[in-house]
Each structure stands twice: as C-alpha cells, then as structure tokens.
Coordinates of C-alpha atoms and ligand atoms in Angstrom, one line a residue:
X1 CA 22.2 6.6 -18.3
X2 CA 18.4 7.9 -17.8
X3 CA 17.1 10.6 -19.8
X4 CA 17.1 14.7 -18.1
X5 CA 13.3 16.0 -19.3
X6 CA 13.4 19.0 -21.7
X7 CA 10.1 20.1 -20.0
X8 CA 9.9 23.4 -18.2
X9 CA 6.6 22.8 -16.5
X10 CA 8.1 21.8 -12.8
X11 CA 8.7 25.2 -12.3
X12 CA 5.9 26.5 -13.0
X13 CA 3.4 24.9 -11.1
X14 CA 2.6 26.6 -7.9
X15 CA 2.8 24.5 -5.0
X16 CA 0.1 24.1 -2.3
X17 CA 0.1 25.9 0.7
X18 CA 0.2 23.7 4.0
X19 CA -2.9 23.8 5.1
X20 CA -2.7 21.3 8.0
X21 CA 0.0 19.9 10.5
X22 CA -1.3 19.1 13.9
X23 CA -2.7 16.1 15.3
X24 CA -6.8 15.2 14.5
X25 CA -8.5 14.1 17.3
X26 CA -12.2 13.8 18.1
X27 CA -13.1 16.1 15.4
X28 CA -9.7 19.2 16.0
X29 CA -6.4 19.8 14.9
X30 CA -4.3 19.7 18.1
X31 CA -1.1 20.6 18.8
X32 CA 0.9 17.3 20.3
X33 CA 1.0 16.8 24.3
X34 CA 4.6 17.4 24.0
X35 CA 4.9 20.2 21.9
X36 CA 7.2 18.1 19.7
X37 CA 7.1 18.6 15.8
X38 CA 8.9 16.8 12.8
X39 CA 10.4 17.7 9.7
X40 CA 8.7 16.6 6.8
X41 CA 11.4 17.0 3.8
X42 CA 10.4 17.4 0.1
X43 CA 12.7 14.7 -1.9
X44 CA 13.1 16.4 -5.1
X45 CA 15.7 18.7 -2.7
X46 CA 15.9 17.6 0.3
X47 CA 14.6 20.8 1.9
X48 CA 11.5 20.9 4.5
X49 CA 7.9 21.1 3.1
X50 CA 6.4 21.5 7.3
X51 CA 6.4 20.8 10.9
X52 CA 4.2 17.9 11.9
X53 CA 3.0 17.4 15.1
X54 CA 5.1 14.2 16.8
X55 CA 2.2 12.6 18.2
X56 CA 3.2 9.7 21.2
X57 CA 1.9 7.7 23.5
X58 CA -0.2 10.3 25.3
X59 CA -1.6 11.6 22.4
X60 CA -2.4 8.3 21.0
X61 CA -4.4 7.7 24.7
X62 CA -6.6 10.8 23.9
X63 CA -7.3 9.5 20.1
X64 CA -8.4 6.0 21.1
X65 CA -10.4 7.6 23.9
X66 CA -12.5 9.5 21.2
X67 CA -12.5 6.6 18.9
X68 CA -13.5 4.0 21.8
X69 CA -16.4 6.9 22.8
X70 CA -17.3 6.9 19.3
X71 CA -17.9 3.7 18.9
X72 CA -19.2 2.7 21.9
X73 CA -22.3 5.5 22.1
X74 CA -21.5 7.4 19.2
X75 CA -24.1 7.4 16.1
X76 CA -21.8 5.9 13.4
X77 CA -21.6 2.3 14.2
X78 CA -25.4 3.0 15.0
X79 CA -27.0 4.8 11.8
X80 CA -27.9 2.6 9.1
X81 CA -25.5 1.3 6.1
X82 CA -27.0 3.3 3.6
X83 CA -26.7 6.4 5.6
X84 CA -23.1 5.9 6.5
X85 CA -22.2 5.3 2.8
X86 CA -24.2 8.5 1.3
X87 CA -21.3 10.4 3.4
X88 CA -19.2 8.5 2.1
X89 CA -20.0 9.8 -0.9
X90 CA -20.1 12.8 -0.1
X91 CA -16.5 12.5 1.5
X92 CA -15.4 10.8 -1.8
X93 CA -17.0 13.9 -3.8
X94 CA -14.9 16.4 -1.6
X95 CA -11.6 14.6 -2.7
X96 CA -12.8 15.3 -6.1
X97 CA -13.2 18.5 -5.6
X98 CA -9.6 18.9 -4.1
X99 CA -8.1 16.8 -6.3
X100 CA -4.9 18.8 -7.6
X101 CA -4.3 20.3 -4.1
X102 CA -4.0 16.4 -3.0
X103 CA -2.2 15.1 -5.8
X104 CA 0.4 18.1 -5.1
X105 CA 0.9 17.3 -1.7
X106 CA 1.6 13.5 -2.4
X107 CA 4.2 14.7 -4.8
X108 CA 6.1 17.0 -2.7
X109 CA 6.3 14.8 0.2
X110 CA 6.8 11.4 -1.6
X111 CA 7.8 12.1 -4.8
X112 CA 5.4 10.6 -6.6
X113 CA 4.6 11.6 -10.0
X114 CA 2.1 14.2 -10.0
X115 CA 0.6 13.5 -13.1
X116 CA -0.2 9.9 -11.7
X117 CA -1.8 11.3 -8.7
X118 CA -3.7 12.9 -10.7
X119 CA -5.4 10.5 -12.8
X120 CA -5.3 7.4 -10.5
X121 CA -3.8 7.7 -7.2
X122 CA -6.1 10.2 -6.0
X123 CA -9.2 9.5 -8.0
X124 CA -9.0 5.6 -7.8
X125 CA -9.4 6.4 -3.6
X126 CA -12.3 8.5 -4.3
X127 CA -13.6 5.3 -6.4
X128 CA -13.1 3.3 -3.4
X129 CA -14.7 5.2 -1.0
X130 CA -17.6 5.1 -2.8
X131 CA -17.2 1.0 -3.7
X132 CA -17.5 0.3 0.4
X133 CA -20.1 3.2 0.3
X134 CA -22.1 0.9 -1.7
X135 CA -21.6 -1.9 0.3
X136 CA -22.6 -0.4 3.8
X137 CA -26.0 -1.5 3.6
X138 CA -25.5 -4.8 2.2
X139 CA -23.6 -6.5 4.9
X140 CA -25.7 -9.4 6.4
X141 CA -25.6 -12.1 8.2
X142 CA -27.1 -15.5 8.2
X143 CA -29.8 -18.0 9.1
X144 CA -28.5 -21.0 10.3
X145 CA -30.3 -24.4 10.5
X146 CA -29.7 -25.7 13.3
X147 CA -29.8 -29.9 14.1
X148 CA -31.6 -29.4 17.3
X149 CA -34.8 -27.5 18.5
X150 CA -33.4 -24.1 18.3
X151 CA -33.3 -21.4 15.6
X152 CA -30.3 -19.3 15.0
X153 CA -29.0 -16.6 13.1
X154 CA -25.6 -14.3 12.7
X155 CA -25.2 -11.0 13.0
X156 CA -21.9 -9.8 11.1
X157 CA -20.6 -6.7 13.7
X158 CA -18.1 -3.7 13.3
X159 CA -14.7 -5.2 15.4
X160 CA -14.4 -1.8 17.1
X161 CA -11.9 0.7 16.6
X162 CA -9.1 0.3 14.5
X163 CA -5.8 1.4 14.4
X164 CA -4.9 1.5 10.5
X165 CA -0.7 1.8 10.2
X166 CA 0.0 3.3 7.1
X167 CA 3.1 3.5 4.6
X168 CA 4.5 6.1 2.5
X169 CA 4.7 4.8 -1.1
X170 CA 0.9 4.8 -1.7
X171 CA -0.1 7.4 1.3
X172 CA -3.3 8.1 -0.3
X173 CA -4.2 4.8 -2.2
X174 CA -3.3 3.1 1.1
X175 CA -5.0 5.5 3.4
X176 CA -8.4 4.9 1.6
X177 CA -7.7 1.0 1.0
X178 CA -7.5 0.7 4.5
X179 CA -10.0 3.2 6.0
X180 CA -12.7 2.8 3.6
X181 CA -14.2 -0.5 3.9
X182 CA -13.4 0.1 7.9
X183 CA -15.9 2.7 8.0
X184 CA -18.3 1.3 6.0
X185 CA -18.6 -1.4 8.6
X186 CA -19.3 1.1 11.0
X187 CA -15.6 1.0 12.8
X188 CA -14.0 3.9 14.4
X189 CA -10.4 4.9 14.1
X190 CA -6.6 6.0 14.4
X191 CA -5.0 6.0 11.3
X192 CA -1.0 6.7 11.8
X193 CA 0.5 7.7 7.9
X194 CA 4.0 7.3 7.7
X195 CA 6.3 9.9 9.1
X196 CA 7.8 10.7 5.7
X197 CA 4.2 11.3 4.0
X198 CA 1.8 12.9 6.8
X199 CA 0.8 15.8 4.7
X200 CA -2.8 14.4 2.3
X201 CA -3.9 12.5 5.1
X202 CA -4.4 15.0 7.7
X203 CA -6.5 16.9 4.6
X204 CA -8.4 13.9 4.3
X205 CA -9.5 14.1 7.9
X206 CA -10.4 17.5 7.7
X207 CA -12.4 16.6 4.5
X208 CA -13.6 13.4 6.6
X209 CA -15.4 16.2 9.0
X210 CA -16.5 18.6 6.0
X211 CA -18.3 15.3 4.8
X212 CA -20.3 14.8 7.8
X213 CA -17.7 11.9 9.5
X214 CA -19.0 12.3 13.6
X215 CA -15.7 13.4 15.8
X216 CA -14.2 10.7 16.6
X217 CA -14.6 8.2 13.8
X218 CA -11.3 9.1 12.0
X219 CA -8.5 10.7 14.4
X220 CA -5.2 10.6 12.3
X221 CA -1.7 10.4 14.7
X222 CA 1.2 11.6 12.7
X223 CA 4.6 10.9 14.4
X224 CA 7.4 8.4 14.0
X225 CA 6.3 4.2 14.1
X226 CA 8.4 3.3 17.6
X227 CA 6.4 6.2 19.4
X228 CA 3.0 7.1 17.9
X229 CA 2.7 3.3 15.6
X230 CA 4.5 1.0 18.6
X231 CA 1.5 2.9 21.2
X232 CA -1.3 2.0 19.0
X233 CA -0.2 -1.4 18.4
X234 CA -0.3 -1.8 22.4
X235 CA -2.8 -0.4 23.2
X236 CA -5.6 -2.0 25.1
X237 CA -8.7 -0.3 23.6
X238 CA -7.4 -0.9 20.1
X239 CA -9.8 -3.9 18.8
X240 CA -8.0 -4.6 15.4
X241 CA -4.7 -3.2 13.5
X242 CA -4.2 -3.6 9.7
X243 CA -0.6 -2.5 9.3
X244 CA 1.2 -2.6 5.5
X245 CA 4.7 -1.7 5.7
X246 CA 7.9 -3.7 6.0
X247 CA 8.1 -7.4 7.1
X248 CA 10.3 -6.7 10.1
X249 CA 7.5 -4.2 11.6
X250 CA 4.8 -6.4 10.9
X251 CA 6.6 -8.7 13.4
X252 CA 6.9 -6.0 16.1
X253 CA 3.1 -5.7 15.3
X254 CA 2.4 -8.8 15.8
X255 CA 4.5 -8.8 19.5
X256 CA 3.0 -5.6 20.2
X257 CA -1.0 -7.1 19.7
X258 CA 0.3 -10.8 21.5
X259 CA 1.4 -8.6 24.4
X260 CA -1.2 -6.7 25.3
X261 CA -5.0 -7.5 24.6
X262 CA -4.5 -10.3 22.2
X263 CA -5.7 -7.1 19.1
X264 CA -6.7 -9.5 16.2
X265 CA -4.0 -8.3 13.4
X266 CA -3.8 -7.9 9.4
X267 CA -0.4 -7.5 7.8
X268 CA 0.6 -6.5 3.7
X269 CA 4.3 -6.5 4.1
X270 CA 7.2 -6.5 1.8
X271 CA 7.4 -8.9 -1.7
X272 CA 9.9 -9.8 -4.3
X273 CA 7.7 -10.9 -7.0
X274 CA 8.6 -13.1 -9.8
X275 CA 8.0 -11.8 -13.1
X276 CA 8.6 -14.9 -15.7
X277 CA 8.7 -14.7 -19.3
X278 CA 8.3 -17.6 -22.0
X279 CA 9.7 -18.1 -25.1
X280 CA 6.8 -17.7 -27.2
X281 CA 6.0 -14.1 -25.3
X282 CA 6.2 -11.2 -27.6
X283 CA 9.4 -9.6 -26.8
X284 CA 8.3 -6.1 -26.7
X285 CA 5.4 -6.4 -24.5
X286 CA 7.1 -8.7 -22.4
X287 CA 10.1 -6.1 -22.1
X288 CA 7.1 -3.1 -21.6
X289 CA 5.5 -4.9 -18.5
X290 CA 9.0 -5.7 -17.0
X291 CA 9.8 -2.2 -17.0
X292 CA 6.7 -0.9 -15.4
X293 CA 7.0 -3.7 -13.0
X294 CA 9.6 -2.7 -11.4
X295 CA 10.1 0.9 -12.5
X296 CA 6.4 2.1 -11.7
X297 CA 6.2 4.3 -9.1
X298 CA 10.3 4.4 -8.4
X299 CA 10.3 0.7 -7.3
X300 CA 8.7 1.8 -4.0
X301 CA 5.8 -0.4 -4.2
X302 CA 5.5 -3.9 -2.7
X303 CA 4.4 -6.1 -5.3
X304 CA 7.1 -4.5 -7.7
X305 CA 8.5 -7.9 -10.1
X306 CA 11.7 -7.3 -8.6
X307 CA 12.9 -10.8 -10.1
X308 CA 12.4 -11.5 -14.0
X309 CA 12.8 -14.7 -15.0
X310 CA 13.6 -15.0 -19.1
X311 CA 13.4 -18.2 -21.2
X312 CA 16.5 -18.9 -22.8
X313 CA 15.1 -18.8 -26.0
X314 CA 14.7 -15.1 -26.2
X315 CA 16.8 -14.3 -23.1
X316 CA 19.8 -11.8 -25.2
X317 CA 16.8 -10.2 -26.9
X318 CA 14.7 -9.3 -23.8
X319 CA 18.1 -8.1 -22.2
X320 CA 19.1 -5.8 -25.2
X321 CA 15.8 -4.4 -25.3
X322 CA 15.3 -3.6 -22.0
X323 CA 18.9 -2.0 -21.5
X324 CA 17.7 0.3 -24.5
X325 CA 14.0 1.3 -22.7
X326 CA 15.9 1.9 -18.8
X327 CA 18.4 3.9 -20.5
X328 CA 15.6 6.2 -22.1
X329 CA 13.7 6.5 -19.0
X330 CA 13.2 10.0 -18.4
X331 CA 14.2 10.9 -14.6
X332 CA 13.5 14.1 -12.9
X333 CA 11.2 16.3 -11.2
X334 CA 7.6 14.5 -10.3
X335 CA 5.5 17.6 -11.3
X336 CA 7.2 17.7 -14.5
X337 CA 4.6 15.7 -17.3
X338 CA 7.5 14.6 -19.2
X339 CA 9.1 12.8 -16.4
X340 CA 8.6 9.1 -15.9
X341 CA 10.8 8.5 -12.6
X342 CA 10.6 11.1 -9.5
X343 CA 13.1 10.9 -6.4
X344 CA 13.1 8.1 -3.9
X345 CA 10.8 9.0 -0.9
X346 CA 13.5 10.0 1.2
X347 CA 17.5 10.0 2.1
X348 CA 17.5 6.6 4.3
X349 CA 15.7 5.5 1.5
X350 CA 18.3 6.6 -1.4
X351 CA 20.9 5.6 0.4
X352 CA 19.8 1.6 1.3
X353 CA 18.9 1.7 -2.3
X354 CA 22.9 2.6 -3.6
X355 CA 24.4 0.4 -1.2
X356 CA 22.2 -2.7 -2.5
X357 CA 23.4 -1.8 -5.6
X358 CA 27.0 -1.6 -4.4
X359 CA 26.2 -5.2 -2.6
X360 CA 24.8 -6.4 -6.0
X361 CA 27.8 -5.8 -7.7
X362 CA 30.3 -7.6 -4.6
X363 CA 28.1 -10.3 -5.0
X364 CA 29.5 -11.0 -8.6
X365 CA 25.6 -10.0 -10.3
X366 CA 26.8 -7.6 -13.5
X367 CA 25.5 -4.2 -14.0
X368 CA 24.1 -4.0 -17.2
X369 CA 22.4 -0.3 -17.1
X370 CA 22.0 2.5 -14.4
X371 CA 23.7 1.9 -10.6
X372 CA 24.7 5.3 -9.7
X373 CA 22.3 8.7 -8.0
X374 CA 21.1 10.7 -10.9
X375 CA 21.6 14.4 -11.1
X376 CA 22.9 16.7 -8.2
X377 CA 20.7 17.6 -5.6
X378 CA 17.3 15.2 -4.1
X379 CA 17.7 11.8 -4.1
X380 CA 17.1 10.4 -7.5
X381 CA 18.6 7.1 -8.8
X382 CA 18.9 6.0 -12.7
X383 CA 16.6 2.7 -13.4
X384 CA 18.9 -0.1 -12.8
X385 CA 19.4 -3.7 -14.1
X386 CA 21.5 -6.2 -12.5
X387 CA 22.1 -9.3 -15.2
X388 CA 24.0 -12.6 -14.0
X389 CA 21.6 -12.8 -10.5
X390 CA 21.4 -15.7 -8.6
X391 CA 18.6 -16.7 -5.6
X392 CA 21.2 -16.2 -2.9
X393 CA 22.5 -13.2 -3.6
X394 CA 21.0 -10.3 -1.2
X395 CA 19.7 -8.1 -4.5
X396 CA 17.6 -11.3 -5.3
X397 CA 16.8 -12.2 -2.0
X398 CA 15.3 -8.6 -0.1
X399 CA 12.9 -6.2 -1.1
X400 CA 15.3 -3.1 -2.0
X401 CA 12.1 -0.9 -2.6
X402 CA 13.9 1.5 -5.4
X403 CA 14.4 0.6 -9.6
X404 CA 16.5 -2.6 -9.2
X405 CA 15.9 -5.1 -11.7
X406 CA 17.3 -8.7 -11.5
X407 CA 17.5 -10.4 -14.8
X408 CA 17.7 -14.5 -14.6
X409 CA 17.6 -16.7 -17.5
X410 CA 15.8 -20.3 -17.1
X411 CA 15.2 -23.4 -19.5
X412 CA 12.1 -25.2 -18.4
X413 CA 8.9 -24.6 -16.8
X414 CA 9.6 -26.6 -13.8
X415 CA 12.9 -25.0 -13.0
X416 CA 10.7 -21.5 -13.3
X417 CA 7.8 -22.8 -10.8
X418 CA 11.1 -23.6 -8.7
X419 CA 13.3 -20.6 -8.8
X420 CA 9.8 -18.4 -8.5
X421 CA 9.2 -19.7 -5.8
X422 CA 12.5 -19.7 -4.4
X423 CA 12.0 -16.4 -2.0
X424 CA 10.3 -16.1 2.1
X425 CA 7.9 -14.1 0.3
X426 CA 4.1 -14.3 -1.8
X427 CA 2.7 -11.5 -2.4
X428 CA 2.6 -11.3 -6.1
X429 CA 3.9 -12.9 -9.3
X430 CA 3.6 -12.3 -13.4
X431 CA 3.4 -14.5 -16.1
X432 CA 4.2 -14.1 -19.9
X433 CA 3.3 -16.3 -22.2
X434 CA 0.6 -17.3 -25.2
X435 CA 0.4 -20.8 -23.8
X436 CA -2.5 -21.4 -22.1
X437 CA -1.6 -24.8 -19.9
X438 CA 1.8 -23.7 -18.8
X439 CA -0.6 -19.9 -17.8
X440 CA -2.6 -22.4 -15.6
X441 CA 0.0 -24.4 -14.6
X442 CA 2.3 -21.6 -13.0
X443 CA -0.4 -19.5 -12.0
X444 CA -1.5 -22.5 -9.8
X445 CA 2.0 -23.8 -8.7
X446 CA 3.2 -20.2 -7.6
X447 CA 2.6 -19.4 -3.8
X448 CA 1.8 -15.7 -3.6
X449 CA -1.8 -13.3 -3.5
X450 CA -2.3 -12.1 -6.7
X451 CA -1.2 -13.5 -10.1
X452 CA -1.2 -11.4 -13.0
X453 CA -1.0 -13.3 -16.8
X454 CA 0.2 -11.2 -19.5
X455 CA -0.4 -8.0 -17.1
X456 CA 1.3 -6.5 -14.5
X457 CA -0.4 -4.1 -11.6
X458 CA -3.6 -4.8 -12.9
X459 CA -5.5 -3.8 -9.8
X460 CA -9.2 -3.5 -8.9
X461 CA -10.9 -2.3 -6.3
X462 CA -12.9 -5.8 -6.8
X463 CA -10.1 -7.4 -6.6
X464 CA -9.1 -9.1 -3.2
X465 CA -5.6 -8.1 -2.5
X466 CA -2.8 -9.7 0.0
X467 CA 0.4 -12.2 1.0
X468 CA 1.4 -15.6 1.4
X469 CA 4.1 -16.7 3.6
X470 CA 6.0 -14.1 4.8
X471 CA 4.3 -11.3 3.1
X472 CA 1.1 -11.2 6.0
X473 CA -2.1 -12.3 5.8
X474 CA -5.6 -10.6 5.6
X475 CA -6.7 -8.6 1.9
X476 CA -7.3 -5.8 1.4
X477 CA -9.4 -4.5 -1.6
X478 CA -12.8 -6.4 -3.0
X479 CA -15.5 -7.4 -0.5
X480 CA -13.4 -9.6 1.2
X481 CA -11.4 -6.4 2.9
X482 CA -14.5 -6.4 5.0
X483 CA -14.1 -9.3 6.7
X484 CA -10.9 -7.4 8.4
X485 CA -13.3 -5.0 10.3
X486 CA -16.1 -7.2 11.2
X487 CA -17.0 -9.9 13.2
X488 CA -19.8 -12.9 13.5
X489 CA -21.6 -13.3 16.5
X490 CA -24.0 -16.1 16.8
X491 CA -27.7 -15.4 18.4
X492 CA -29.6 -18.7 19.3
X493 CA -33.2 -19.0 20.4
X494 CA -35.3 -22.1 21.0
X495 CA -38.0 -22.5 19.0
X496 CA -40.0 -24.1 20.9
X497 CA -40.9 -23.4 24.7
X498 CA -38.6 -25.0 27.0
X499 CA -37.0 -26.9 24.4
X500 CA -34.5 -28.9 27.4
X501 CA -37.6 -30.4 28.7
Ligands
LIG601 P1 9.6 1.2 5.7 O1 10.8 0.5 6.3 O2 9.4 1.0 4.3 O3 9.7 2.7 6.1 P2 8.0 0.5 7.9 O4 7.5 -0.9 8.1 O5 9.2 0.9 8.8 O6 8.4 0.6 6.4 O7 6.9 1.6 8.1 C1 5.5 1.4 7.7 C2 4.6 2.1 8.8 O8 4.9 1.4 10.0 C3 5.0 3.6 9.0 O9 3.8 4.3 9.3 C4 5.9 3.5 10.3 O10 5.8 4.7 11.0 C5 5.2 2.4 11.0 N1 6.0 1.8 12.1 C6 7.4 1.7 12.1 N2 7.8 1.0 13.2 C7 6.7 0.7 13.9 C8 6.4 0.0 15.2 N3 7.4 -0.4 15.9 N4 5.1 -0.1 15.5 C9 4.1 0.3 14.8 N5 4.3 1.0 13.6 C10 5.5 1.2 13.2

C-alpha cells in the first residue's frame, strides 16, 4: 500500500487562470479553421481544466506558411547569433518571471509534481534557453584544404523550419529541449505539444512574442497527433521534424517524411532501461536510485530503469528493502509538498498501466508490492514491483510508462551484459557497483545513449542525449542537438585564375 499525505496544502493553493487556448500563428492566438476545440482534463479528477483549439490540416497550412515566410525573408535566420540569443535571454528571463503560473499549469494538466516544476522542470528550460543563447554566435564552419588548386570553406546553415512533435510527460522540459537549440540556429517553427498537455506551451509562445521572437518563428498547433502531428509530418514545406513520443509514432513519422518531401527526421522514442546492481553495491543507495528510477516522475518518462537487474549475492536484501521504501511512497495530489507520486497523465494512460499489471501477473511474474488504482477519484496507481520477471514476458518486454518495477536476479557479469541487453530498445542503462573494470566493462558492452554509473537521471544540458536501436536516432541536449537544425554547405573557389587551364 502507498502512503495518503497528511498535508493540507493542495487545497489551498489557487490555481491559475487559463490564460490561453487558441492556436499561435504568425505572431496571434487564433481560433481553429474549424471551430473545433478539445477537452483538456485535469488528472487529479478527471474534470476539464479548458477548450483547446483542434488545430488540422488547414491550420497547420497557415502555420508553415508563416514559418516558411519567416524564414525565408524574415530577420531571424538573418540577424546575427549574438543578437538572436540576447532574446533568448530575455525569453528565458520572462519564464522566470512566470515561473509558479507555469509550474501550476504543468501540474494540472499532467500531473506532475508541482514542487518539481518548480525547482527543475521549469527553471532547468529557462537554463537551456539560455545554454543555446550562448551558443548562437559561436556556430562556425570550416576551412578546408583542399588537394587541388582551389580553396574551400563551409558554411554550417539553419535546415529551415521545423516541425518539433512534442510529448506530454516533460511538456515543458521537452518543449525547450527541442525549440531551444532550433532557434538559436536561426530555424523557424511549428511546435505541436501533446493533446493531453497543450496548456504551458501556448504561454510560452505568447512569452516567445513578449521576448521579442518575430511572428512567425514559433507558431504552436495544439490538436490531436493523426490530424494536427500526421499534417506536419507531411507536409512539403516542413524541412526537418524532431518528434519524441512513442516508438510506433516515430514509425508513422518516418512514413509520413519518406512520403512526401524526403523531411530529414530525429526520433527519442520509448526505452526499457536496464538498471543492474552488483554485489558489492551498497544496498541502500542501490535500492534509493532504483526507486527514483522508475518511480520519478510517475514512471512516465522514457529512460525510466524499468528492468533491475540484482546480483544474487544481495538480491533478498535489495528486494526487502525496496518493498519497505514503495510501500512508504506517499501518493496523492501533485500540488501537495508532501506528496512524492501525482496521478498518471490521463485515463488511457491509467488504464494501459492496470491492465499491464494484470498481464504481469497472467504471465506468472509475482506481485510483491502495489498493483491496484490508489484512492477514489483521478487516476492514481500505488508504486508497483513485479518479482520473478522474465525477458519474455510483455511487463519486461514494453515500455508501460507508469511505476512498474521488474525485479530480476543474475549471477555473473556476462549473463548481466546479456539479459541487459536483451530488449529492441537503447536509450538508457544504470550501473551499480564499486568495481571499477566491471563499471567500464558494462558501460561499454551495453547498447543504449546514455549510461549512468552509480547515478540515475543524471542529466545536463551538456550532456548529449538520445537512442540506439529502436529507441530513434539524433540527440538532443549538449552542442551536438545542433547538428539537428543545421546543415553544411560547401563553397569552393579557385584560387588561382582559371585554375582548369
Ligand atoms: P503516447 O503514446 O505516449 O501518447 P505518442 O507517440 O502517441 O505518445 O505521442 C507523442 C506525440 O506525437 C504527441 O504530440 C502526439 O499528438 C503526436 N502524434 C501521435 N500520432 C501522431 C502521428 N500520426 N503523426 C504525428 N504526430 C503524432
């Protein structure tokens, strides 16, 4: 069983009003061509926060138009690096300045925890507007020595405009991840959030303007991904689409850009990260980062460590202990400080997440803690560990994207590299242990992005960030997120006259 908070403070905290709901394109909130709106539901209850605009097809016409016009003859791919990051940082101030209203909003439409948003979700983007800010002006190109009589050099330019497809676990962290480094490029852009978050990322366009952004540069399309994401992806004046959502869409992406104008693509899709302990680990750390791995942020993050891999040695130990610490976690209201866990982002959500957990348990796994929706009303579930979990059972084998834990026990470091590897996935993995060659020796025998020793969710803005295999290609984060909005272009010259004769 998790734990109720005794806290009060949910209920008094004043909730924001909703400030904006329509469409932004070239620079105005605009109603959809349709008329059509969509619920956007608040999880702790299920009831609705808004009507969004349902931007489709048409809509996403008029918001590649403005970014096409924008980039094409508009000043921002034009002014100079430095001046496109000092509004940047000026855009990045503004967040600051709106910072509970944002971290409120995040919380009531995706449950997140407010307290988190708070101190990093919504600061940490601010942070990373400002680390591209600093790299606008410093993005350069290079001289080439050539082997014949000619002199060359390359300029490194913006790919165009972008269509950035959003998800709803991290809608802020993932909005700036993703637009940030685009626009210090000097890119223009349609950014679609997910249709169960649309609410902080309309505000942020509306503080893009405030900030001095031209119309046009950022034009955010809320709607549903089959209508307002499928027309992006197809569209033929869309020069580039980083997409991070699940594996399945990432595919349809893919079609989508293949189909039309051949759109160069970058995909973060879904993980089930290993997590393996050794037996010389210290118990109670090891059984602290195993929690937060896969209990941080409700389990709705991608490179949750979803599998946990425990040396035999202190296997009953780890799976005592971290029984005890899931049963104490204290689930309820996100806006409540004493709360660990908020509700899953939404119903479809809560209810794929039960009947994994139902699946687990056909599959012969054995519930050791949690399994059941906690509380009466919103769509909470108790931190759950599944003990007895093989590779080819479905809980071990998708991304459930809720607080599922699968607890395996191994001998030897081989048959860890091995059974770590064992998934279509790479996008993350964790080691525990003191032991310095079998730390290198994993780290470097386990296909996936990021590799985190004796951490877990140790992220940077420094630090490049993306799949292997089946989890997409392309990072995000660091300088190398650049690269995903520019390209080279090669300008020769002889350097003599008439070289050719
Ligand atoms: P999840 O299953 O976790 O909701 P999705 O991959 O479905 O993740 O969603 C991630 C983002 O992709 C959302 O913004 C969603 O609207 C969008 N999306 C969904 N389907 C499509 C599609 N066919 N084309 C483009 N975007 C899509």
């Amino acid at each position: 069983m998790a734990t109720h908070s005794n806290g009060t403070s949910a209920n008094e905290f004043k909730l924001p009003e909703i400030k904006f709901t329509k469409l932004f394109i070239n620079g105005e909130f605009v109603d959809s061509i349709s008329g059509k709106t969509f619920e956007t539901i608040d999880p702790r209850n299920g009831e609705v926060i808004a009507r969004i605009a349902a931007g489709d097809k048409e809509d996403v016409d008029l918001a590649v138009k403005a970014a096409r016009e924008a980039f094409d003859h508009g000043k921002w791919p034009r002014m100079s690096g430095f001046e496109r990051g000092k509004i940047m940082h000026k855009f990045a101030d503004l967040i600051e300045q709106h910072l509970e209203e944002l971290a409120a909003l995040d919380s009531m439409d995706g449950g997140k925890l407010f307290f988190f948003n708070k101190v990093l979700d919504i600061p940490g983007s601010a942070e990373t507007l400002r680390y591209y800010a600093g790299a606008a002006d410093k993005i350069h190109g290079e001289t080439l020595k050539m082997s014949s009589a000619y002199h060359a050099y390359t300029l490194r330019e913006p790919i165009g405009v972008v269509g950035h497809i959003i998800p709803w676990n991290f809608p802020t962290v993932m909005f700036f991840m993703k637009v940030s480094p685009a626009l210090a490029v000097g890119c223009t852009m349609i950014v679609k959030p997910a249709e169960q978050t649309p609410l902080s990322a309309l505000y942020y366009a509306h503080l893009a303007k405030l900030a001095g952004i031209p119309d046009g540069v950022i034009n955010v399309v809320t709607g549903f991904g089959s209508t307002a994401g499928a027309a992006i992806c197809s569209h033929m004046d869309v020069d580039k689409i980083s997409f991070t959502g699940s594996t399945e869409v990432g595919r349809l992406v893919m079609q989508a850009a293949a189909t039309s104008n051949l759109k160069a693509v970058s995909l973060e899709l879904g993980g089930k990260s290993p997590l393996i302990i050794f037996d010389d680990a210290d118990v109670d750390m090891a059984v602290e980062l195993a929690h937060l791995a896969i209990f941080f942020n409700k389990g709705e993050i991608c490179v949750a460590g979803s599998r946990v891999y425990v040396q035999e040695g202190i296997y009953d130990e780890f799976v005592r202990k971290s029984a005890e610490k899931a049963k104490r976690r204290v689930v309820g209201d996100p806006f409540d400080p004493h709360v660990e866990q908020g509700p899953q982002v939404d119903k479809k959500q809560f209810e794929k997440i039960l009947a994994y957990i139902e699946h687990g348990k056909k599959e012969g796994a054995t519930l050791l803690t949690g399994g059941k929706p906690f509380g009466d009303k919103g769509y909470y579930i108790e931190p759950t560990i599944f003990t007895d979990v093989k590779e080819d059972m479905l809980i071990a084998k998708d991304e459930i994207f809720g607080p599922v834990m699968s607890l395996m026990k191994f001998k030897t470091v081989d048959e860890a590299i091995e059974r770590g590897n064992k998934t279509r996935y790479g996008l993350a993995a964790g080691i525990v242990t003191k032991d310095l060659n079998v730390a290198n020796r994993v780290s470097r025998s386990i296909r996936a992005g990021v590799i985190w020793i004796n951490c877990y969710f140790a992220f940077d803005r420094d630090c490049p960030y993306g799949g292997y295999k089946m989890s997409g290609f392309g990072r995000d984060m660091g300088l190398h997120a650049l690269d995903k909005y520019l390209q080279t272009k090669s300008v020769v010259t002889p350097l003599y006259d008439s070289p050719w004769l």
